[in-house]
Amino acid sequence: MQNSKKPIVLYIGRLDTVKQPWHIIKAFKKVKECVQDAELWLAGNGIEQIKLEQLTIDLNIENCVSFMGFVKNVDALY
């Protein structure tokens, strides 16, 4: 986690099928088309993480997506 002047999209939640976190990754791909320096931070863990990491590779956005794992103090992310 760092102080960043870049635009950041933040997701906090389980990376689980029921939460459908792949939607935010697919939407973020469209954000990158308009805001080239944007970053996506995913705070949370779950059974879908490996699939989601592969999705970022498939969409060619893996360099601007951070999987942060479980974050105890999410207030610091805001």
N, CA, C and O atoms as a GROMACS GRO file, in nm:
protein
  312
    1MET      N    1   0.085  -0.117   0.000
    1MET     CA    2   0.000   0.000   0.000
    1MET      C    3   0.090   0.123   0.000
    1MET      O    4   0.190   0.129   0.072
    2GLN      N    5   0.054   0.220  -0.079
    2GLN     CA    6   0.136   0.339  -0.093
    2GLN      C    7   0.047   0.459  -0.120
    2GLN      O    8  -0.067   0.446  -0.164
    3ASN      N    9   0.102   0.576  -0.093
    3ASN     CA   10   0.031   0.696  -0.134
    3ASN      C   11   0.047   0.710  -0.284
    3ASN      O   12   0.158   0.702  -0.336
    4SER      N   13  -0.062   0.729  -0.351
    4SER     CA   14  -0.058   0.733  -0.496
    4SER      C   15  -0.146   0.846  -0.546
    4SER      O   16  -0.256   0.867  -0.495
    5LYS      N   17  -0.098   0.916  -0.644
    5LYS     CA   18  -0.178   1.020  -0.708
    5LYS      C   19  -0.256   0.962  -0.825
    5LYS      O   20  -0.336   1.032  -0.888
    6LYS      N   21  -0.233   0.834  -0.854
    6LYS     CA   22  -0.304   0.769  -0.964
    6LYS      C   23  -0.448   0.742  -0.924
    6LYS      O   24  -0.477   0.722  -0.806
    7PRO      N   25  -0.537   0.740  -1.022
    7PRO     CA   26  -0.676   0.702  -0.992
    7PRO      C   27  -0.680   0.553  -0.954
    7PRO      O   28  -0.623   0.469  -1.023
    8ILE      N   29  -0.748   0.524  -0.845
    8ILE     CA   30  -0.754   0.388  -0.794
    8ILE      C   31  -0.899   0.344  -0.780
    8ILE      O   32  -0.982   0.416  -0.725
    9VAL      N   33  -0.928   0.225  -0.831
    9VAL     CA   34  -1.056   0.160  -0.808
    9VAL      C   35  -1.030   0.056  -0.701
    9VAL      O   36  -0.939  -0.027  -0.714
   10LEU      N   37  -1.108   0.060  -0.595
   10LEU     CA   38  -1.086  -0.028  -0.480
   10LEU      C   39  -1.203  -0.124  -0.463
   10LEU      O   40  -1.319  -0.083  -0.460
   11TYR      N   41  -1.171  -0.252  -0.453
   11TYR     CA   42  -1.269  -0.356  -0.422
   11TYR      C   43  -1.228  -0.418  -0.289
   11TYR      O   44  -1.113  -0.460  -0.272
   12ILE      N   45  -1.322  -0.423  -0.197
   12ILE     CA   46  -1.298  -0.489  -0.068
   12ILE      C   47  -1.404  -0.595  -0.050
   12ILE      O   48  -1.523  -0.565  -0.043
   13GLY      N   49  -1.362  -0.719  -0.043
   13GLY     CA   50  -1.456  -0.828  -0.026
   13GLY      C   51  -1.395  -0.962  -0.059
   13GLY      O   52  -1.281  -0.970  -0.105
   14ARG      N   53  -1.471  -1.066  -0.035
   14ARG     CA   54  -1.426  -1.202  -0.066
   14ARG      C   55  -1.412  -1.220  -0.216
   14ARG      O   56  -1.491  -1.169  -0.294
   15LEU      N   57  -1.311  -1.294  -0.254
   15LEU     CA   58  -1.294  -1.331  -0.394
   15LEU      C   59  -1.359  -1.468  -0.411
   15LEU      O   60  -1.291  -1.570  -0.425
   16ASP      N   61  -1.490  -1.467  -0.409
   16ASP     CA   62  -1.570  -1.588  -0.407
   16ASP      C   63  -1.676  -1.581  -0.517
   16ASP      O   64  -1.717  -1.472  -0.558
   17THR      N   65  -1.718  -1.695  -0.564
   17THR     CA   66  -1.815  -1.702  -0.673
   17THR      C   67  -1.940  -1.620  -0.645
   17THR      O   68  -1.989  -1.550  -0.734
   18VAL      N   69  -1.992  -1.628  -0.524
   18VAL     CA   70  -2.116  -1.559  -0.491
   18VAL      C   71  -2.102  -1.407  -0.504
   18VAL      O   72  -2.201  -1.338  -0.531
   19LYS      N   73  -1.982  -1.354  -0.486
   19LYS     CA   74  -1.960  -1.209  -0.496
   19LYS      C   75  -1.936  -1.162  -0.641
   19LYS      O   76  -1.943  -1.043  -0.670
   20GLN      N   77  -1.908  -1.255  -0.730
   20GLN     CA   78  -1.885  -1.227  -0.872
   20GLN      C   79  -1.782  -1.116  -0.896
   20GLN      O   80  -1.810  -1.021  -0.968
   21PRO      N   81  -1.664  -1.128  -0.836
   21PRO     CA   82  -1.565  -1.021  -0.850
   21PRO      C   83  -1.507  -1.006  -0.990
   21PRO      O   84  -1.441  -0.906  -1.020
   22TRP      N   85  -1.530  -1.103  -1.078
   22TRP     CA   86  -1.481  -1.090  -1.215
   22TRP      C   87  -1.546  -0.973  -1.286
   22TRP      O   88  -1.490  -0.919  -1.381
   23HIS      N   89  -1.665  -0.933  -1.242
   23HIS     CA   90  -1.732  -0.819  -1.306
   23HIS      C   91  -1.651  -0.691  -1.290
   23HIS      O   92  -1.641  -0.611  -1.383
   24ILE      N   93  -1.593  -0.670  -1.172
   24ILE     CA   94  -1.516  -0.547  -1.152
   24ILE      C   95  -1.389  -0.549  -1.236
   24ILE      O   96  -1.344  -0.445  -1.283
   25ILE      N   97  -1.330  -0.667  -1.255
   25ILE     CA   98  -1.210  -0.678  -1.336
   25ILE      C   99  -1.243  -0.648  -1.483
   25ILE      O  100  -1.170  -0.576  -1.550
   26LYS      N  101  -1.352  -0.703  -1.531
   26LYS     CA  102  -1.393  -0.677  -1.670
   26LYS      C  103  -1.431  -0.530  -1.690
   26LYS      O  104  -1.400  -0.471  -1.793
   27ALA      N  105  -1.497  -0.471  -1.591
   27ALA     CA  106  -1.532  -0.329  -1.600
   27ALA      C  107  -1.406  -0.242  -1.595
   27ALA      O  108  -1.397  -0.140  -1.663
   28PHE      N  109  -1.310  -0.285  -1.514
   28PHE     CA  110  -1.186  -0.208  -1.503
   28PHE      C  111  -1.112  -0.205  -1.637
   28PHE      O  112  -1.046  -0.106  -1.669
   29LYS      N  113  -1.121  -0.310  -1.713
   29LYS     CA  114  -1.059  -0.312  -1.846
   29LYS      C  115  -1.112  -0.195  -1.929
   29LYS      O  116  -1.036  -0.132  -2.002
   30LYS      N  117  -1.240  -0.166  -1.918
   30LYS     CA  118  -1.300  -0.053  -1.990
   30LYS      C  119  -1.254   0.081  -1.931
   30LYS      O  120  -1.234   0.178  -2.004
   31VAL      N  121  -1.237   0.085  -1.800
   31VAL     CA  122  -1.184   0.207  -1.736
   31VAL      C  123  -1.046   0.239  -1.792
   31VAL      O  124  -1.015   0.354  -1.821
   32LYS      N  125  -0.962   0.136  -1.807
   32LYS     CA  126  -0.825   0.156  -1.856
   32LYS      C  127  -0.823   0.216  -1.996
   32LYS      O  128  -0.727   0.284  -2.032
   33GLU      N  129  -0.925   0.192  -2.074
   33GLU     CA  130  -0.931   0.249  -2.209
   33GLU      C  131  -0.943   0.401  -2.204
   33GLU      O  132  -0.900   0.470  -2.296
   34CYS      N  133  -1.002   0.453  -2.096
   34CYS     CA  134  -1.022   0.598  -2.082
   34CYS      C  135  -0.923   0.663  -1.985
   34CYS      O  136  -0.884   0.778  -2.003
   35VAL      N  137  -0.884   0.589  -1.884
   35VAL     CA  138  -0.796   0.642  -1.779
   35VAL      C  139  -0.673   0.551  -1.773
   35VAL      O  140  -0.670   0.455  -1.696
   36GLN      N  141  -0.575   0.582  -1.853
   36GLN     CA  142  -0.465   0.489  -1.873
   36GLN      C  143  -0.379   0.464  -1.750
   36GLN      O  144  -0.316   0.359  -1.741
   37ASP      N  145  -0.374   0.558  -1.656
   37ASP     CA  146  -0.290   0.538  -1.538
   37ASP      C  147  -0.368   0.484  -1.417
   37ASP      O  148  -0.315   0.483  -1.306
   38ALA      N  149  -0.490   0.441  -1.438
   38ALA     CA  150  -0.572   0.388  -1.328
   38ALA      C  151  -0.518   0.253  -1.280
   38ALA      O  152  -0.454   0.179  -1.354
   39GLU      N  153  -0.546   0.225  -1.152
   39GLU     CA  154  -0.508   0.098  -1.090
   39GLU      C  155  -0.631   0.037  -1.024
   39GLU      O  156  -0.722   0.109  -0.982
   40LEU      N  157  -0.633  -0.095  -1.016
   40LEU     CA  158  -0.737  -0.168  -0.946
   40LEU      C  159  -0.673  -0.241  -0.830
   40LEU      O  160  -0.579  -0.319  -0.848
   41TRP      N  161  -0.724  -0.216  -0.709
   41TRP     CA  162  -0.676  -0.284  -0.590
   41TRP      C  163  -0.787  -0.374  -0.540
   41TRP      O  164  -0.899  -0.329  -0.516
   42LEU      N  165  -0.757  -0.502  -0.524
   42LEU     CA  166  -0.854  -0.598  -0.471
   42LEU      C  167  -0.806  -0.643  -0.332
   42LEU      O  168  -0.704  -0.711  -0.320
   43ALA      N  169  -0.880  -0.604  -0.230
   43ALA     CA  170  -0.847  -0.642  -0.092
   43ALA      C  171  -0.942  -0.752  -0.049
   43ALA      O  172  -1.062  -0.731  -0.037
   44GLY      N  173  -0.887  -0.868  -0.025
   44GLY     CA  174  -0.965  -0.983   0.015
   44GLY      C  175  -0.903  -1.109  -0.043
   44GLY      O  176  -0.813  -1.102  -0.127
   45ASN      N  177  -0.949  -1.221   0.003
   45ASN     CA  178  -0.900  -1.346  -0.053
   45ASN      C  179  -1.017  -1.440  -0.072
   45ASN      O  180  -1.128  -1.414  -0.024
   46GLY      N  181  -0.993  -1.550  -0.141
   46GLY     CA  182  -1.099  -1.645  -0.164
   46GLY      C  183  -1.065  -1.745  -0.271
   46GLY      O  184  -0.957  -1.740  -0.331
   47ILE      N  185  -1.158  -1.835  -0.295
   47ILE     CA  186  -1.135  -1.948  -0.385
   47ILE      C  187  -1.121  -1.908  -0.532
   47ILE      O  188  -1.071  -1.987  -0.612
   48GLU      N  189  -1.163  -1.790  -0.569
   48GLU     CA  190  -1.158  -1.746  -0.709
   48GLU      C  191  -1.030  -1.670  -0.743
   48GLU      O  192  -1.014  -1.628  -0.858
   49GLN      N  193  -0.940  -1.651  -0.649
   49GLN     CA  194  -0.825  -1.565  -0.674
   49GLN      C  195  -0.740  -1.610  -0.793
   49GLN      O  196  -0.703  -1.527  -0.876
   50ILE      N  197  -0.710  -1.737  -0.802
   50ILE     CA  198  -0.627  -1.785  -0.913
   50ILE      C  199  -0.695  -1.758  -1.047
   50ILE      O  200  -0.630  -1.715  -1.143
   51LYS      N  201  -0.824  -1.784  -1.055
   51LYS     CA  202  -0.899  -1.758  -1.180
   51LYS      C  203  -0.900  -1.609  -1.212
   51LYS      O  204  -0.890  -1.569  -1.328
   52LEU      N  205  -0.913  -1.526  -1.108
   52LEU     CA  206  -0.916  -1.382  -1.130
   52LEU      C  207  -0.780  -1.330  -1.175
   52LEU      O  208  -0.771  -1.242  -1.260
   53GLU      N  209  -0.674  -1.384  -1.118
   53GLU     CA  210  -0.540  -1.346  -1.162
   53GLU      C  211  -0.520  -1.382  -1.309
   53GLU      O  212  -0.462  -1.305  -1.385
   54GLN      N  213  -0.569  -1.499  -1.348
   54GLN     CA  214  -0.559  -1.540  -1.489
   54GLN      C  215  -0.642  -1.448  -1.579
   54GLN      O  216  -0.602  -1.417  -1.691
   55LEU      N  217  -0.757  -1.406  -1.530
   55LEU     CA  218  -0.841  -1.314  -1.607
   55LEU      C  219  -0.767  -1.183  -1.633
   55LEU      O  220  -0.776  -1.129  -1.744
   56THR      N  221  -0.696  -1.131  -1.534
   56THR     CA  222  -0.621  -1.006  -1.556
   56THR      C  223  -0.513  -1.026  -1.662
   56THR      O  224  -0.485  -0.935  -1.740
   57ILE      N  225  -0.454  -1.144  -1.665
   57ILE     CA  226  -0.353  -1.175  -1.768
   57ILE      C  227  -0.420  -1.182  -1.905
   57ILE      O  228  -0.370  -1.126  -2.002
   58ASP      N  229  -0.533  -1.251  -1.911
   58ASP     CA  230  -0.605  -1.264  -2.037
   58ASP      C  231  -0.649  -1.129  -2.093
   58ASP      O  232  -0.652  -1.109  -2.214
   59LEU      N  233  -0.683  -1.038  -2.003
   59LEU     CA  234  -0.728  -0.903  -2.044
   59LEU      C  235  -0.612  -0.806  -2.061
   59LEU      O  236  -0.631  -0.690  -2.099
   60ASN      N  237  -0.490  -0.854  -2.034
   60ASN     CA  238  -0.369  -0.772  -2.045
   60ASN      C  239  -0.371  -0.650  -1.953
   60ASN      O  240  -0.329  -0.541  -1.991
   61ILE      N  241  -0.420  -0.670  -1.831
   61ILE     CA  242  -0.421  -0.562  -1.732
   61ILE      C  243  -0.351  -0.605  -1.603
   61ILE      O  244  -0.365  -0.538  -1.500
   62GLU      N  245  -0.276  -0.714  -1.607
   62GLU     CA  246  -0.214  -0.767  -1.485
   62GLU      C  247  -0.115  -0.670  -1.421
   62GLU      O  248  -0.090  -0.679  -1.301
   63ASN      N  249  -0.058  -0.578  -1.499
   63ASN     CA  250   0.039  -0.484  -1.444
   63ASN      C  251  -0.024  -0.370  -1.364
   63ASN      O  252   0.046  -0.297  -1.296
   64CYS      N  253  -0.154  -0.355  -1.373
   64CYS     CA  254  -0.219  -0.246  -1.301
   64CYS      C  255  -0.326  -0.296  -1.204
   64CYS      O  256  -0.408  -0.219  -1.154
   65VAL      N  257  -0.326  -0.427  -1.178
   65VAL     CA  258  -0.419  -0.486  -1.082
   65VAL      C  259  -0.338  -0.548  -0.968
   65VAL      O  260  -0.247  -0.627  -0.992
   66SER      N  261  -0.372  -0.510  -0.844
   66SER     CA  262  -0.302  -0.562  -0.727
   66SER      C  263  -0.397  -0.646  -0.643
   66SER      O  264  -0.503  -0.600  -0.602
   67PHE      N  265  -0.358  -0.770  -0.619
   67PHE     CA  266  -0.430  -0.859  -0.528
   67PHE      C  267  -0.362  -0.846  -0.393
   67PHE      O  268  -0.249  -0.892  -0.375
   68MET      N  269  -0.430  -0.783  -0.298
   68MET     CA  270  -0.370  -0.746  -0.170
   68MET      C  271  -0.391  -0.850  -0.061
   68MET      O  272  -0.330  -0.841   0.046
   69GLY      N  273  -0.474  -0.949  -0.087
   69GLY     CA  274  -0.504  -1.047   0.017
   69GLY      C  275  -0.591  -0.986   0.126
   69GLY      O  276  -0.649  -0.879   0.108
   70PHE      N  277  -0.598  -1.055   0.238
   70PHE     CA  278  -0.676  -1.005   0.351
   70PHE      C  279  -0.609  -0.881   0.407
   70PHE      O  280  -0.489  -0.882   0.434
   71VAL      N  281  -0.686  -0.775   0.426
   71VAL     CA  282  -0.635  -0.650   0.482
   71VAL      C  283  -0.712  -0.624   0.611
   71VAL      O  284  -0.833  -0.604   0.609
   72LYS      N  285  -0.640  -0.623   0.721
   72LYS     CA  286  -0.704  -0.604   0.852
   72LYS      C  287  -0.756  -0.462   0.869
   72LYS      O  288  -0.867  -0.442   0.917
   73ASN      N  289  -0.677  -0.364   0.830
   73ASN     CA  290  -0.715  -0.224   0.847
   73ASN      C  291  -0.754  -0.164   0.713
   73ASN      O  292  -0.675  -0.094   0.650
   74VAL      N  293  -0.877  -0.191   0.670
   74VAL     CA  294  -0.920  -0.139   0.539
   74VAL      C  295  -0.935   0.012   0.538
   74VAL      O  296  -0.933   0.073   0.431
   75ASP      N  297  -0.948   0.073   0.654
   75ASP     CA  298  -0.957   0.220   0.659
   75ASP      C  299  -0.834   0.283   0.593
   75ASP      O  300  -0.844   0.389   0.532
   76ALA      N  301  -0.720   0.220   0.606
   76ALA     CA  302  -0.598   0.274   0.547
   76ALA      C  303  -0.606   0.276   0.395
   76ALA      O  304  -0.538   0.357   0.331
   77LEU      N  305  -0.685   0.191   0.337
   77LEU     CA  306  -0.698   0.188   0.191
   77LEU      C  307  -0.781   0.306   0.139
   77LEU      O  308  -0.758   0.355   0.029
   78TYR      N  309  -0.876   0.350   0.220
   78TYR     CA  310  -0.959   0.461   0.177
   78TYR      C  311  -0.880   0.590   0.179
   78TYR      O  312  -0.934   0.695   0.145
   0.00000   0.00000   0.00000
